[in-house]
Amino acid sequence: MSSFVNLKDYVDPAGVSCLNVKDESSVKQLLGRTGSRIGLLESDADENLLLSVAFDQTVKVHSLKLGHSVLEYAPKEIKIFINTPELDFDKAEDDLETPKGDAMAVLSLTEKQAIGEDSIQLRFVRFQAVNSIQIYVKSNQSDGDISKISQVDLYGQSIHTTKMANFGKEED
């Protein structure tokens, strides 16, 4: 994984959100570019969470670490979508019934992956032009009502593009 880097520096803080999270501010704490990057996403009404992370440029995603140190609350079944920031629970859940749905990956996490010890390898060819990634947590390791995530790290590489916002005019 030597040529792949943590993509945290490419995260667009304005494009980070999580549905069914107990505390909205924890999303920015966990995924922000600055600060401690310590936070906790805890589900509110049930075990489902729907995390959306936008990037400030197009990236390729190779793998991720997603989990919580207490196994019973850690994610078990997840589904990963790309470039669908408008995704909601109905669409994410319906897509589980469709084998050829829009999801790029449907995964059952091992215990080591769920606590963030092992990386979750993705089919790299499916994650080549990512502007945003959505992670749907369907269940947790204990099949309980509360899911928690205290680690979200995405690994990959940028597709070297020029940010037009940073492009200066030439002076005469």
mmCIF file of C-alpha atoms in Angstrom:
data_model
loop_
_atom_site.group_PDB
_atom_site.id
_atom_site.type_symbol
_atom_site.label_atom_id
_atom_site.label_comp_id
_atom_site.label_asym_id
_atom_site.label_seq_id
_atom_site.Cartn_x
_atom_site.Cartn_y
_atom_site.Cartn_z
ATOM 1 C CA MET A 1 0.000 0.000 0.000
ATOM 2 C CA SER A 2 3.084 2.211 -0.306
ATOM 3 C CA SER A 3 1.827 4.369 -3.188
ATOM 4 C CA PHE A 4 -1.498 4.983 -1.455
ATOM 5 C CA VAL A 5 -2.024 7.762 1.066
ATOM 6 C CA ASN A 6 -4.680 8.655 3.592
ATOM 7 C CA LEU A 7 -7.129 10.814 1.629
ATOM 8 C CA LYS A 8 -8.024 13.042 4.619
ATOM 9 C CA ASP A 9 -6.270 16.028 3.005
ATOM 10 C CA TYR A 10 -8.626 15.768 0.024
ATOM 11 C CA VAL A 11 -11.851 15.713 2.072
ATOM 12 C CA ASP A 12 -14.151 18.689 1.481
ATOM 13 C CA PRO A 13 -15.479 19.502 4.983
ATOM 14 C CA ALA A 14 -18.598 21.145 3.531
ATOM 15 C CA GLY A 15 -19.472 17.851 1.826
ATOM 16 C CA VAL A 16 -19.292 15.610 4.886
ATOM 17 C CA SER A 17 -22.535 14.408 6.469
ATOM 18 C CA CYS A 18 -24.105 11.445 8.218
ATOM 19 C CA LEU A 19 -27.772 10.483 8.419
ATOM 20 C CA ASN A 20 -29.232 9.010 11.639
ATOM 21 C CA VAL A 21 -26.287 10.219 13.710
ATOM 22 C CA LYS A 22 -26.944 11.282 17.307
ATOM 23 C CA ASP A 23 -24.586 14.301 17.233
ATOM 24 C CA GLU A 24 -24.074 16.117 13.886
ATOM 25 C CA SER A 25 -20.920 17.912 15.093
ATOM 26 C CA SER A 26 -19.142 14.591 15.590
ATOM 27 C CA VAL A 27 -19.110 14.015 11.810
ATOM 28 C CA LYS A 28 -16.875 17.034 11.147
ATOM 29 C CA GLN A 29 -14.662 16.179 14.140
ATOM 30 C CA LEU A 30 -14.036 12.677 12.846
ATOM 31 C CA LEU A 31 -13.517 13.570 9.192
ATOM 32 C CA GLY A 32 -12.224 17.119 9.252
ATOM 33 C CA ARG A 33 -8.855 18.101 7.784
ATOM 34 C CA THR A 34 -7.803 19.913 10.914
ATOM 35 C CA GLY A 35 -8.181 19.302 14.586
ATOM 36 C CA SER A 36 -7.915 16.073 16.478
ATOM 37 C CA ARG A 37 -9.830 13.842 14.026
ATOM 38 C CA ILE A 38 -11.297 12.280 17.140
ATOM 39 C CA GLY A 39 -15.015 11.825 17.140
ATOM 40 C CA LEU A 40 -17.759 9.274 17.485
ATOM 41 C CA LEU A 41 -20.586 8.576 15.097
ATOM 42 C CA GLU A 42 -23.373 6.929 17.085
ATOM 43 C CA SER A 43 -26.628 5.900 15.459
ATOM 44 C CA ASP A 44 -29.778 7.499 16.817
ATOM 45 C CA ALA A 45 -33.102 5.821 15.911
ATOM 46 C CA ASP A 46 -31.746 2.383 14.918
ATOM 47 C CA GLU A 47 -28.491 0.677 13.903
ATOM 48 C CA ASN A 48 -28.294 2.253 10.430
ATOM 49 C CA LEU A 49 -25.862 5.032 9.527
ATOM 50 C CA LEU A 50 -25.349 6.654 6.133
ATOM 51 C CA LEU A 51 -22.041 8.499 5.897
ATOM 52 C CA SER A 52 -21.237 10.712 2.910
ATOM 53 C CA VAL A 53 -17.745 12.101 2.286
ATOM 54 C CA ALA A 54 -17.026 14.532 -0.567
ATOM 55 C CA PHE A 55 -13.547 15.213 -1.917
ATOM 56 C CA ASP A 56 -12.240 18.543 -3.216
ATOM 57 C CA GLN A 57 -10.850 16.770 -6.296
ATOM 58 C CA THR A 58 -11.283 13.435 -8.010
ATOM 59 C CA VAL A 59 -9.539 10.556 -6.237
ATOM 60 C CA LYS A 60 -9.032 6.819 -6.592
ATOM 61 C CA VAL A 61 -9.963 4.824 -3.483
ATOM 62 C CA HIS A 62 -8.049 1.611 -2.762
ATOM 63 C CA SER A 63 -9.062 0.675 0.791
ATOM 64 C CA LEU A 64 -10.512 1.990 4.012
ATOM 65 C CA LYS A 65 -10.488 1.499 7.743
ATOM 66 C CA LEU A 66 -13.867 1.891 9.364
ATOM 67 C CA GLY A 67 -14.698 0.739 12.832
ATOM 68 C CA HIS A 68 -15.097 1.122 16.560
ATOM 69 C CA SER A 69 -12.991 -0.319 19.370
ATOM 70 C CA VAL A 70 -15.984 -1.967 21.099
ATOM 71 C CA LEU A 71 -16.829 -4.873 18.808
ATOM 72 C CA GLU A 72 -20.548 -5.156 19.605
ATOM 73 C CA TYR A 73 -21.215 -1.618 18.257
ATOM 74 C CA ALA A 74 -18.842 -1.844 15.282
ATOM 75 C CA PRO A 75 -20.214 -2.121 11.721
ATOM 76 C CA LYS A 76 -20.901 -5.582 10.323
ATOM 77 C CA GLU A 77 -22.720 -5.262 7.002
ATOM 78 C CA ILE A 78 -21.871 -2.229 4.897
ATOM 79 C CA LYS A 79 -22.576 -1.086 1.396
ATOM 80 C CA ILE A 80 -20.410 1.441 -0.454
ATOM 81 C CA PHE A 81 -21.624 3.814 -3.159
ATOM 82 C CA ILE A 82 -19.728 6.493 -5.065
ATOM 83 C CA ASN A 83 -20.745 9.861 -6.493
ATOM 84 C CA THR A 84 -24.295 9.718 -5.073
ATOM 85 C CA PRO A 85 -24.347 12.445 -2.388
ATOM 86 C CA GLU A 86 -28.163 12.527 -2.549
ATOM 87 C CA LEU A 87 -28.386 8.867 -1.420
ATOM 88 C CA ASP A 88 -30.965 8.213 1.291
ATOM 89 C CA PHE A 89 -31.835 5.199 3.442
ATOM 90 C CA ASP A 90 -34.674 4.046 1.168
ATOM 91 C CA LYS A 91 -32.412 3.896 -1.884
ATOM 92 C CA ALA A 92 -29.542 2.279 0.039
ATOM 93 C CA GLU A 93 -31.846 -0.348 1.542
ATOM 94 C CA ASP A 94 -33.733 -1.026 -1.713
ATOM 95 C CA ASP A 95 -30.457 -1.505 -3.485
ATOM 96 C CA LEU A 96 -29.639 -4.372 -1.117
ATOM 97 C CA GLU A 97 -32.444 -6.340 -2.755
ATOM 98 C CA THR A 98 -31.077 -5.727 -6.264
ATOM 99 C CA PRO A 99 -27.973 -7.767 -7.111
ATOM 100 C CA LYS A 100 -26.944 -5.356 -9.879
ATOM 101 C CA GLY A 101 -27.779 -2.168 -8.009
ATOM 102 C CA ASP A 102 -25.735 1.018 -7.855
ATOM 103 C CA ALA A 103 -23.479 -0.088 -4.996
ATOM 104 C CA MET A 104 -19.816 -0.544 -5.797
ATOM 105 C CA ALA A 105 -19.313 -2.950 -2.881
ATOM 106 C CA VAL A 106 -21.433 -4.970 -0.448
ATOM 107 C CA LEU A 107 -19.315 -6.272 2.426
ATOM 108 C CA SER A 108 -19.539 -8.223 5.678
ATOM 109 C CA LEU A 109 -16.714 -7.065 7.914
ATOM 110 C CA THR A 110 -14.504 -9.436 9.866
ATOM 111 C CA GLU A 111 -14.014 -8.711 13.559
ATOM 112 C CA LYS A 112 -10.535 -7.278 12.883
ATOM 113 C CA GLN A 113 -11.897 -5.018 10.135
ATOM 114 C CA ALA A 114 -14.797 -3.935 12.371
ATOM 115 C CA ILE A 115 -12.500 -2.699 15.131
ATOM 116 C CA GLY A 116 -10.295 -0.887 12.611
ATOM 117 C CA GLU A 117 -7.325 -3.219 12.954
ATOM 118 C CA ASP A 118 -7.399 -4.585 9.377
ATOM 119 C CA SER A 119 -7.985 -2.583 6.207
ATOM 120 C CA ILE A 120 -11.033 -3.217 4.058
ATOM 121 C CA GLN A 121 -9.697 -3.841 0.556
ATOM 122 C CA LEU A 122 -11.862 -2.562 -2.292
ATOM 123 C CA ARG A 123 -11.960 -3.596 -5.942
ATOM 124 C CA PHE A 124 -9.728 -0.742 -7.045
ATOM 125 C CA VAL A 125 -11.044 -0.759 -10.627
ATOM 126 C CA ARG A 126 -14.502 0.228 -9.339
ATOM 127 C CA PHE A 127 -13.224 3.230 -7.401
ATOM 128 C CA GLN A 128 -11.206 5.088 -10.078
ATOM 129 C CA ALA A 129 -13.069 8.414 -10.422
ATOM 130 C CA VAL A 130 -14.477 9.211 -6.991
ATOM 131 C CA ASN A 131 -15.800 12.682 -6.160
ATOM 132 C CA SER A 132 -17.721 11.457 -3.122
ATOM 133 C CA ILE A 133 -18.158 8.171 -1.292
ATOM 134 C CA GLN A 134 -21.187 6.996 0.655
ATOM 135 C CA ILE A 135 -20.977 4.257 3.277
ATOM 136 C CA TYR A 136 -24.224 2.650 4.419
ATOM 137 C CA VAL A 137 -24.025 0.713 7.692
ATOM 138 C CA LYS A 138 -26.845 -1.832 7.634
ATOM 139 C CA SER A 139 -26.010 -3.690 10.847
ATOM 140 C CA ASN A 140 -23.475 -3.999 13.633
ATOM 141 C CA GLN A 141 -21.555 -6.977 14.987
ATOM 142 C CA SER A 142 -24.127 -7.741 17.732
ATOM 143 C CA ASP A 143 -27.226 -7.025 15.592
ATOM 144 C CA GLY A 144 -28.160 -4.476 18.268
ATOM 145 C CA ASP A 145 -29.940 -1.118 17.937
ATOM 146 C CA ILE A 146 -26.858 1.111 18.233
ATOM 147 C CA SER A 147 -23.934 1.290 15.803
ATOM 148 C CA LYS A 148 -20.809 3.326 16.500
ATOM 149 C CA ILE A 149 -17.898 4.414 14.321
ATOM 150 C CA SER A 150 -14.809 6.059 15.797
ATOM 151 C CA GLN A 151 -12.435 5.521 12.869
ATOM 152 C CA VAL A 152 -12.872 6.438 9.207
ATOM 153 C CA ASP A 153 -9.736 6.422 7.075
ATOM 154 C CA LEU A 154 -9.845 6.268 3.280
ATOM 155 C CA TYR A 155 -6.701 5.301 1.358
ATOM 156 C CA GLY A 156 -5.923 5.886 -2.288
ATOM 157 C CA GLN A 157 -4.450 8.541 -4.542
ATOM 158 C CA SER A 158 -5.490 11.765 -6.193
ATOM 159 C CA ILE A 159 -5.995 12.063 -9.901
ATOM 160 C CA HIS A 160 -3.675 15.014 -10.375
ATOM 161 C CA THR A 161 -5.954 17.794 -11.526
ATOM 162 C CA THR A 162 -5.636 21.540 -11.341
ATOM 163 C CA LYS A 163 -8.025 23.237 -8.983
ATOM 164 C CA MET A 164 -9.363 26.186 -10.940
ATOM 165 C CA ALA A 165 -10.045 28.060 -7.698
ATOM 166 C CA ASN A 166 -6.278 28.100 -7.092
ATOM 167 C CA PHE A 167 -5.411 29.063 -10.647
ATOM 168 C CA GLY A 168 -4.078 32.641 -10.718
ATOM 169 C CA LYS A 169 -4.224 35.136 -13.569
ATOM 170 C CA GLU A 170 -0.983 36.062 -15.261
ATOM 171 C CA GLU A 171 0.112 39.621 -14.745
ATOM 172 C CA ASP A 172 1.104 41.791 -17.727
#
